[in-house]
Amino acid sequence: MNRHELDAVLSRCHDIAARHRAARHPFVATLDATRPDRARLGDWAAEKYHQVFLQNAMFSAIHANAWDREPLRQFMVEQILAEETSIIAGSDSHYGLMRRFAAACGVGRERLQDGRPSMPVLRWVRTAVGLCRDSHPAVALVALHAIEGNAGEAVGRVLTWLRDNHTFTERELEWFSVHAEAEDDHAAAGLALVRQYAHEVPDFAEAAPRAVETLCAAWTALHDHYLGLINVPCAEAA
């Protein structure tokens, strides 16, 4: 696959991601209408905690598949350190930051560390981890890029709304501030690795858009569920 062909494939992937743009989903776009209080935000945050905690296995799956490719392995180690520790991005693991926000919303331990994820969250995690486990790292990364590439915009909008409409402290909002700042740069670095390794995948032109569509559809379905948690039916918000 030459550079022109690769650019065309990545453009197709970008178009798919744009159709599923997170900031356009009613969960984000209708916050001024839904105006969730702390209790409803807590219902979402409890499930978001389980999502953030469980989905980290997708990064270790890519790392395992990249066993002989040092740049890919190093990139995934950086991702795992950011998600699982306070070394790179934030004062706690990213699931710890979300747990902190959930606690600020009044969610107790019984729904967090002692709780169980809902079926919509499990469906998302199984789809994401399965895709990363069963795909070449370049295909998995282009699918993750489709999610991460527009996450910063969506999280930034939610962060602004929370600051304007609630009295959370900046410490309680750290999950949002970390992700509003970091996702775009990280997504760009992942896309550079896709360009470096796409040639290893004989059917990349078909596999990459298919993976992007699968992951974006799962992401949209998860946020349809999250919208329900803040008590606005999708049909009314569309």
PDB file of C-alpha atoms in Angstrom:
ATOM      1  CA  MET A   1       0.000   0.000   0.000  1.00  0.00           C
ATOM      2  CA  ASN A   2       1.523   3.320  -1.055  1.00  0.00           C
ATOM      3  CA  ARG A   3       1.133   6.619   0.781  1.00  0.00           C
ATOM      4  CA  HIS A   4      -1.725   7.803  -1.427  1.00  0.00           C
ATOM      5  CA  GLU A   5      -3.671   4.587  -0.854  1.00  0.00           C
ATOM      6  CA  LEU A   6      -3.049   4.746   2.886  1.00  0.00           C
ATOM      7  CA  ASP A   7      -4.223   8.360   3.003  1.00  0.00           C
ATOM      8  CA  ALA A   8      -7.428   7.324   1.231  1.00  0.00           C
ATOM      9  CA  VAL A   9      -8.088   4.547   3.753  1.00  0.00           C
ATOM     10  CA  LEU A  10      -7.423   6.834   6.711  1.00  0.00           C
ATOM     11  CA  SER A  11      -9.729   9.429   5.161  1.00  0.00           C
ATOM     12  CA  ARG A  12     -12.498   6.810   5.041  1.00  0.00           C
ATOM     13  CA  CYS A  13     -11.839   6.018   8.693  1.00  0.00           C
ATOM     14  CA  HIS A  14     -11.957   9.715   9.553  1.00  0.00           C
ATOM     15  CA  ASP A  15     -15.321  10.083   7.821  1.00  0.00           C
ATOM     16  CA  ILE A  16     -16.748   7.168   9.802  1.00  0.00           C
ATOM     17  CA  ALA A  17     -15.483   8.678  13.044  1.00  0.00           C
ATOM     18  CA  ALA A  18     -16.966  12.058  12.118  1.00  0.00           C
ATOM     19  CA  ARG A  19     -20.408  10.498  11.750  1.00  0.00           C
ATOM     20  CA  HIS A  20     -20.082   9.218  15.317  1.00  0.00           C
ATOM     21  CA  ARG A  21     -18.495  12.410  16.697  1.00  0.00           C
ATOM     22  CA  ALA A  22     -18.821  12.286  20.476  1.00  0.00           C
ATOM     23  CA  ALA A  23     -19.499  15.999  20.949  1.00  0.00           C
ATOM     24  CA  ARG A  24     -22.583  15.696  18.720  1.00  0.00           C
ATOM     25  CA  HIS A  25     -24.119  12.877  20.739  1.00  0.00           C
ATOM     26  CA  PRO A  26     -27.133  14.067  22.777  1.00  0.00           C
ATOM     27  CA  PHE A  27     -25.382  12.991  25.985  1.00  0.00           C
ATOM     28  CA  VAL A  28     -23.015  15.926  25.423  1.00  0.00           C
ATOM     29  CA  ALA A  29     -24.980  18.169  23.097  1.00  0.00           C
ATOM     30  CA  THR A  30     -28.135  18.471  25.226  1.00  0.00           C
ATOM     31  CA  LEU A  31     -26.658  19.070  28.671  1.00  0.00           C
ATOM     32  CA  ASP A  32     -28.264  22.513  28.839  1.00  0.00           C
ATOM     33  CA  ALA A  33     -31.635  20.839  28.303  1.00  0.00           C
ATOM     34  CA  THR A  34     -31.166  17.784  30.503  1.00  0.00           C
ATOM     35  CA  ARG A  35     -29.397  19.673  33.316  1.00  0.00           C
ATOM     36  CA  PRO A  36     -28.533  16.535  35.323  1.00  0.00           C
ATOM     37  CA  ASP A  37     -28.262  17.048  39.067  1.00  0.00           C
ATOM     38  CA  ARG A  38     -25.610  15.370  41.216  1.00  0.00           C
ATOM     39  CA  ALA A  39     -27.684  12.245  41.695  1.00  0.00           C
ATOM     40  CA  ARG A  40     -28.098  11.673  37.958  1.00  0.00           C
ATOM     41  CA  LEU A  41     -24.469  12.552  37.311  1.00  0.00           C
ATOM     42  CA  GLY A  42     -23.619   9.964  39.955  1.00  0.00           C
ATOM     43  CA  ASP A  43     -25.653   7.313  38.158  1.00  0.00           C
ATOM     44  CA  TRP A  44     -23.543   7.978  35.069  1.00  0.00           C
ATOM     45  CA  ALA A  45     -20.239   8.296  36.934  1.00  0.00           C
ATOM     46  CA  ALA A  46     -20.703   4.956  38.692  1.00  0.00           C
ATOM     47  CA  GLU A  47     -21.004   3.193  35.348  1.00  0.00           C
ATOM     48  CA  LYS A  48     -18.287   5.314  33.757  1.00  0.00           C
ATOM     49  CA  TYR A  49     -15.963   4.199  36.555  1.00  0.00           C
ATOM     50  CA  HIS A  50     -16.510   0.554  35.653  1.00  0.00           C
ATOM     51  CA  GLN A  51     -16.002   1.352  31.964  1.00  0.00           C
ATOM     52  CA  VAL A  52     -12.723   3.177  32.585  1.00  0.00           C
ATOM     53  CA  PHE A  53     -11.503   0.473  34.960  1.00  0.00           C
ATOM     54  CA  LEU A  54     -12.296  -2.506  32.732  1.00  0.00           C
ATOM     55  CA  GLN A  55     -11.425  -1.178  29.290  1.00  0.00           C
ATOM     56  CA  ASN A  56      -7.716  -0.803  30.125  1.00  0.00           C
ATOM     57  CA  ALA A  57      -7.289  -4.425  29.057  1.00  0.00           C
ATOM     58  CA  MET A  58      -7.521  -3.243  25.447  1.00  0.00           C
ATOM     59  CA  PHE A  59      -4.168  -1.473  25.835  1.00  0.00           C
ATOM     60  CA  SER A  60      -2.457  -4.547  27.251  1.00  0.00           C
ATOM     61  CA  ALA A  61      -3.960  -6.598  24.406  1.00  0.00           C
ATOM     62  CA  ILE A  62      -2.323  -4.325  21.825  1.00  0.00           C
ATOM     63  CA  HIS A  63       0.938  -4.453  23.787  1.00  0.00           C
ATOM     64  CA  ALA A  64       0.874  -8.248  23.715  1.00  0.00           C
ATOM     65  CA  ASN A  65       0.256  -8.325  19.970  1.00  0.00           C
ATOM     66  CA  ALA A  66       3.134  -5.908  19.393  1.00  0.00           C
ATOM     67  CA  TRP A  67       5.625  -8.220  21.087  1.00  0.00           C
ATOM     68  CA  ASP A  68       8.435  -7.636  18.525  1.00  0.00           C
ATOM     69  CA  ARG A  69       7.717  -3.985  17.640  1.00  0.00           C
ATOM     70  CA  GLU A  70       9.378  -1.714  20.184  1.00  0.00           C
ATOM     71  CA  PRO A  71       7.721   1.629  19.196  1.00  0.00           C
ATOM     72  CA  LEU A  72       4.276   0.068  19.525  1.00  0.00           C
ATOM     73  CA  ARG A  73       5.146  -1.579  22.812  1.00  0.00           C
ATOM     74  CA  GLN A  74       6.562   1.639  24.253  1.00  0.00           C
ATOM     75  CA  PHE A  75       3.486   3.578  23.166  1.00  0.00           C
ATOM     76  CA  MET A  76       1.187   1.108  24.869  1.00  0.00           C
ATOM     77  CA  VAL A  77       3.313   1.098  28.036  1.00  0.00           C
ATOM     78  CA  GLU A  78       2.898   4.879  28.138  1.00  0.00           C
ATOM     79  CA  GLN A  79      -0.863   4.441  27.737  1.00  0.00           C
ATOM     80  CA  ILE A  80      -1.028   1.841  30.489  1.00  0.00           C
ATOM     81  CA  LEU A  81       1.043   4.003  32.855  1.00  0.00           C
ATOM     82  CA  ALA A  82      -1.255   6.966  32.164  1.00  0.00           C
ATOM     83  CA  GLU A  83      -4.384   4.910  32.782  1.00  0.00           C
ATOM     84  CA  GLU A  84      -3.254   2.766  35.704  1.00  0.00           C
ATOM     85  CA  THR A  85      -0.956   5.074  37.709  1.00  0.00           C
ATOM     86  CA  SER A  86      -0.311   8.674  38.734  1.00  0.00           C
ATOM     87  CA  ILE A  87       3.062   8.751  36.973  1.00  0.00           C
ATOM     88  CA  ILE A  88       2.133  10.439  33.672  1.00  0.00           C
ATOM     89  CA  ALA A  89      -1.341  11.977  33.570  1.00  0.00           C
ATOM     90  CA  GLY A  90      -3.181  12.913  36.732  1.00  0.00           C
ATOM     91  CA  SER A  91      -2.870  12.501  40.475  1.00  0.00           C
ATOM     92  CA  ASP A  92      -4.369   8.999  40.423  1.00  0.00           C
ATOM     93  CA  SER A  93      -5.197   6.252  37.949  1.00  0.00           C
ATOM     94  CA  HIS A  94      -7.833   7.397  35.485  1.00  0.00           C
ATOM     95  CA  TYR A  95     -10.415   5.071  37.005  1.00  0.00           C
ATOM     96  CA  GLY A  96      -9.381   6.470  40.382  1.00  0.00           C
ATOM     97  CA  LEU A  97     -10.098   9.977  39.094  1.00  0.00           C
ATOM     98  CA  MET A  98     -13.522   8.902  37.878  1.00  0.00           C
ATOM     99  CA  ARG A  99     -14.163   7.153  41.195  1.00  0.00           C
ATOM    100  CA  ARG A 100     -13.318  10.477  42.890  1.00  0.00           C
ATOM    101  CA  PHE A 101     -15.884  12.302  40.760  1.00  0.00           C
ATOM    102  CA  ALA A 102     -18.498   9.628  41.427  1.00  0.00           C
ATOM    103  CA  ALA A 103     -17.896   9.939  45.171  1.00  0.00           C
ATOM    104  CA  ALA A 104     -18.339  13.712  44.886  1.00  0.00           C
ATOM    105  CA  CYS A 105     -21.740  12.976  43.346  1.00  0.00           C
ATOM    106  CA  GLY A 106     -22.670  10.899  46.396  1.00  0.00           C
ATOM    107  CA  VAL A 107     -21.941   7.427  45.017  1.00  0.00           C
ATOM    108  CA  GLY A 108     -20.871   4.944  47.683  1.00  0.00           C
ATOM    109  CA  ARG A 109     -18.339   2.126  47.618  1.00  0.00           C
ATOM    110  CA  GLU A 110     -21.114  -0.435  47.160  1.00  0.00           C
ATOM    111  CA  ARG A 111     -21.656   0.839  43.609  1.00  0.00           C
ATOM    112  CA  LEU A 112     -17.979   1.319  42.800  1.00  0.00           C
ATOM    113  CA  GLN A 113     -15.312  -1.106  44.052  1.00  0.00           C
ATOM    114  CA  ASP A 114     -17.975  -3.527  45.352  1.00  0.00           C
ATOM    115  CA  GLY A 115     -20.385  -3.002  42.461  1.00  0.00           C
ATOM    116  CA  ARG A 116     -20.886  -4.701  39.141  1.00  0.00           C
ATOM    117  CA  PRO A 117     -20.848  -3.073  35.697  1.00  0.00           C
ATOM    118  CA  SER A 118     -24.089  -2.945  33.757  1.00  0.00           C
ATOM    119  CA  MET A 119     -24.628  -4.998  30.627  1.00  0.00           C
ATOM    120  CA  PRO A 120     -24.211  -1.975  28.281  1.00  0.00           C
ATOM    121  CA  VAL A 121     -20.831  -1.252  29.846  1.00  0.00           C
ATOM    122  CA  LEU A 122     -19.826  -4.901  29.564  1.00  0.00           C
ATOM    123  CA  ARG A 123     -20.879  -4.971  25.917  1.00  0.00           C
ATOM    124  CA  TRP A 124     -18.658  -1.978  25.182  1.00  0.00           C
ATOM    125  CA  VAL A 125     -15.696  -3.457  27.064  1.00  0.00           C
ATOM    126  CA  ARG A 126     -16.029  -6.858  25.415  1.00  0.00           C
ATOM    127  CA  THR A 127     -16.238  -5.262  21.975  1.00  0.00           C
ATOM    128  CA  ALA A 128     -13.253  -2.962  22.549  1.00  0.00           C
ATOM    129  CA  VAL A 129     -11.019  -5.539  24.220  1.00  0.00           C
ATOM    130  CA  GLY A 130     -11.978  -8.217  21.710  1.00  0.00           C
ATOM    131  CA  LEU A 131     -11.195  -5.970  18.768  1.00  0.00           C
ATOM    132  CA  CYS A 132      -7.787  -5.038  20.200  1.00  0.00           C
ATOM    133  CA  ARG A 133      -7.006  -8.642  21.067  1.00  0.00           C
ATOM    134  CA  ASP A 134      -7.979 -10.076  17.688  1.00  0.00           C
ATOM    135  CA  SER A 135      -6.622  -7.351  15.380  1.00  0.00           C
ATOM    136  CA  HIS A 136      -3.188  -6.322  14.180  1.00  0.00           C
ATOM    137  CA  PRO A 137      -1.963  -3.390  16.332  1.00  0.00           C
ATOM    138  CA  ALA A 138      -2.225  -0.974  13.387  1.00  0.00           C
ATOM    139  CA  VAL A 139      -5.895  -1.858  12.925  1.00  0.00           C
ATOM    140  CA  ALA A 140      -6.609  -1.655  16.655  1.00  0.00           C
ATOM    141  CA  LEU A 141      -4.879   1.724  16.894  1.00  0.00           C
ATOM    142  CA  VAL A 142      -6.772   3.249  13.997  1.00  0.00           C
ATOM    143  CA  ALA A 143     -10.015   2.189  15.681  1.00  0.00           C
ATOM    144  CA  LEU A 144      -8.922   3.692  19.003  1.00  0.00           C
ATOM    145  CA  HIS A 145      -7.869   6.847  17.175  1.00  0.00           C
ATOM    146  CA  ALA A 146     -11.429   7.207  15.905  1.00  0.00           C
ATOM    147  CA  ILE A 147     -12.607   7.369  19.525  1.00  0.00           C
ATOM    148  CA  GLU A 148      -9.734   9.304  21.068  1.00  0.00           C
ATOM    149  CA  GLY A 149      -9.417  11.762  18.195  1.00  0.00           C
ATOM    150  CA  ASN A 150     -12.602  13.592  19.143  1.00  0.00           C
ATOM    151  CA  ALA A 151     -12.795  12.722  22.840  1.00  0.00           C
ATOM    152  CA  GLY A 152     -10.995  15.856  23.972  1.00  0.00           C
ATOM    153  CA  GLU A 153     -13.657  18.091  22.429  1.00  0.00           C
ATOM    154  CA  ALA A 154     -16.523  16.164  24.026  1.00  0.00           C
ATOM    155  CA  VAL A 155     -14.908  15.949  27.466  1.00  0.00           C
ATOM    156  CA  GLY A 156     -14.000  19.628  27.305  1.00  0.00           C
ATOM    157  CA  ARG A 157     -17.630  20.558  26.681  1.00  0.00           C
ATOM    158  CA  VAL A 158     -18.804  18.438  29.600  1.00  0.00           C
ATOM    159  CA  LEU A 159     -16.117  19.969  31.825  1.00  0.00           C
ATOM    160  CA  THR A 160     -17.193  23.501  30.904  1.00  0.00           C
ATOM    161  CA  TRP A 161     -20.829  22.645  31.607  1.00  0.00           C
ATOM    162  CA  LEU A 162     -19.979  21.121  34.990  1.00  0.00           C
ATOM    163  CA  ARG A 163     -17.940  24.174  35.984  1.00  0.00           C
ATOM    164  CA  ASP A 164     -20.733  26.525  34.933  1.00  0.00           C
ATOM    165  CA  ASN A 165     -23.612  24.613  36.497  1.00  0.00           C
ATOM    166  CA  HIS A 166     -22.259  22.817  39.566  1.00  0.00           C
ATOM    167  CA  THR A 167     -19.904  23.473  42.466  1.00  0.00           C
ATOM    168  CA  PHE A 168     -17.426  20.621  42.058  1.00  0.00           C
ATOM    169  CA  THR A 169     -13.843  21.361  43.001  1.00  0.00           C
ATOM    170  CA  GLU A 170     -11.084  21.170  40.412  1.00  0.00           C
ATOM    171  CA  ARG A 171      -9.759  18.107  42.222  1.00  0.00           C
ATOM    172  CA  GLU A 172     -13.139  16.406  41.814  1.00  0.00           C
ATOM    173  CA  LEU A 173     -13.152  17.350  38.118  1.00  0.00           C
ATOM    174  CA  GLU A 174      -9.625  16.141  37.417  1.00  0.00           C
ATOM    175  CA  TRP A 175     -10.700  13.210  35.214  1.00  0.00           C
ATOM    176  CA  PHE A 176     -12.332  15.697  32.853  1.00  0.00           C
ATOM    177  CA  SER A 177      -9.459  18.189  32.829  1.00  0.00           C
ATOM    178  CA  VAL A 178      -6.885  15.444  32.179  1.00  0.00           C
ATOM    179  CA  HIS A 179      -8.840  14.042  29.236  1.00  0.00           C
ATOM    180  CA  ALA A 180      -9.831  17.389  27.780  1.00  0.00           C
ATOM    181  CA  GLU A 181      -6.137  18.297  27.553  1.00  0.00           C
ATOM    182  CA  ALA A 182      -4.450  15.027  26.610  1.00  0.00           C
ATOM    183  CA  GLU A 183      -6.559  13.028  24.182  1.00  0.00           C
ATOM    184  CA  ASP A 184      -5.880  14.923  20.956  1.00  0.00           C
ATOM    185  CA  ASP A 185      -2.074  14.732  21.239  1.00  0.00           C
ATOM    186  CA  HIS A 186      -2.207  11.092  22.214  1.00  0.00           C
ATOM    187  CA  ALA A 187      -4.513  10.257  19.316  1.00  0.00           C
ATOM    188  CA  ALA A 188      -2.106  11.945  16.887  1.00  0.00           C
ATOM    189  CA  ALA A 189       0.794   9.862  18.185  1.00  0.00           C
ATOM    190  CA  GLY A 190      -1.260   6.698  17.724  1.00  0.00           C
ATOM    191  CA  LEU A 191      -2.109   7.660  14.151  1.00  0.00           C
ATOM    192  CA  ALA A 192       1.598   8.120  13.369  1.00  0.00           C
ATOM    193  CA  LEU A 193       2.179   4.523  14.447  1.00  0.00           C
ATOM    194  CA  VAL A 194      -0.702   3.371  12.277  1.00  0.00           C
ATOM    195  CA  ARG A 195       1.064   4.930   9.297  1.00  0.00           C
ATOM    196  CA  GLN A 196       4.297   3.201  10.286  1.00  0.00           C
ATOM    197  CA  TYR A 197       2.841  -0.307  10.558  1.00  0.00           C
ATOM    198  CA  ALA A 198      -0.198  -0.412   8.262  1.00  0.00           C
ATOM    199  CA  HIS A 199       1.858  -2.057   5.521  1.00  0.00           C
ATOM    200  CA  GLU A 200       2.045  -5.211   7.663  1.00  0.00           C
ATOM    201  CA  VAL A 201      -1.698  -5.799   7.231  1.00  0.00           C
ATOM    202  CA  PRO A 202      -2.484  -7.240   3.762  1.00  0.00           C
ATOM    203  CA  ASP A 203      -6.183  -6.280   3.975  1.00  0.00           C
ATOM    204  CA  PHE A 204      -5.719  -2.989   5.842  1.00  0.00           C
ATOM    205  CA  ALA A 205      -7.935  -1.154   3.330  1.00  0.00           C
ATOM    206  CA  GLU A 206     -10.896  -3.323   4.381  1.00  0.00           C
ATOM    207  CA  ALA A 207      -9.955  -4.176   7.959  1.00  0.00           C
ATOM    208  CA  ALA A 208      -9.328  -0.620   9.188  1.00  0.00           C
ATOM    209  CA  PRO A 209     -12.692   0.944   8.185  1.00  0.00           C
ATOM    210  CA  ARG A 210     -14.497  -2.172   9.428  1.00  0.00           C
ATOM    211  CA  ALA A 211     -12.801  -1.906  12.822  1.00  0.00           C
ATOM    212  CA  VAL A 212     -13.515   1.815  13.052  1.00  0.00           C
ATOM    213  CA  GLU A 213     -17.190   1.271  12.253  1.00  0.00           C
ATOM    214  CA  THR A 214     -17.437  -1.525  14.838  1.00  0.00           C
ATOM    215  CA  LEU A 215     -15.829   0.459  17.638  1.00  0.00           C
ATOM    216  CA  CYS A 216     -17.624   3.725  16.841  1.00  0.00           C
ATOM    217  CA  ALA A 217     -20.986   1.969  16.742  1.00  0.00           C
ATOM    218  CA  ALA A 218     -20.267   0.373  20.112  1.00  0.00           C
ATOM    219  CA  TRP A 219     -19.193   3.756  21.516  1.00  0.00           C
ATOM    220  CA  THR A 220     -22.405   5.385  20.292  1.00  0.00           C
ATOM    221  CA  ALA A 221     -24.497   2.577  21.796  1.00  0.00           C
ATOM    222  CA  LEU A 222     -22.740   3.037  25.132  1.00  0.00           C
ATOM    223  CA  HIS A 223     -23.532   6.747  25.096  1.00  0.00           C
ATOM    224  CA  ASP A 224     -27.144   6.051  24.182  1.00  0.00           C
ATOM    225  CA  HIS A 225     -27.216   4.114  27.448  1.00  0.00           C
ATOM    226  CA  TYR A 226     -25.461   6.922  29.313  1.00  0.00           C
ATOM    227  CA  LEU A 227     -28.018   9.389  27.977  1.00  0.00           C
ATOM    228  CA  GLY A 228     -30.747   7.256  29.515  1.00  0.00           C
ATOM    229  CA  LEU A 229     -29.020   7.509  32.874  1.00  0.00           C
ATOM    230  CA  ILE A 230     -29.392  11.271  32.884  1.00  0.00           C
ATOM    231  CA  ASN A 231     -33.064  10.684  32.145  1.00  0.00           C
ATOM    232  CA  VAL A 232     -33.582  11.903  28.587  1.00  0.00           C
ATOM    233  CA  PRO A 233     -34.826   9.330  26.043  1.00  0.00           C
ATOM    234  CA  CYS A 234     -32.720   9.320  22.888  1.00  0.00           C
ATOM    235  CA  ALA A 235     -35.806   9.834  20.717  1.00  0.00           C
ATOM    236  CA  GLU A 236     -36.556  13.152  22.428  1.00  0.00           C
ATOM    237  CA  ALA A 237     -32.991  14.403  22.249  1.00  0.00           C
ATOM    238  CA  ALA A 238     -32.230  13.484  18.637  1.00  0.00           C
TER     239      ALA A 238
END
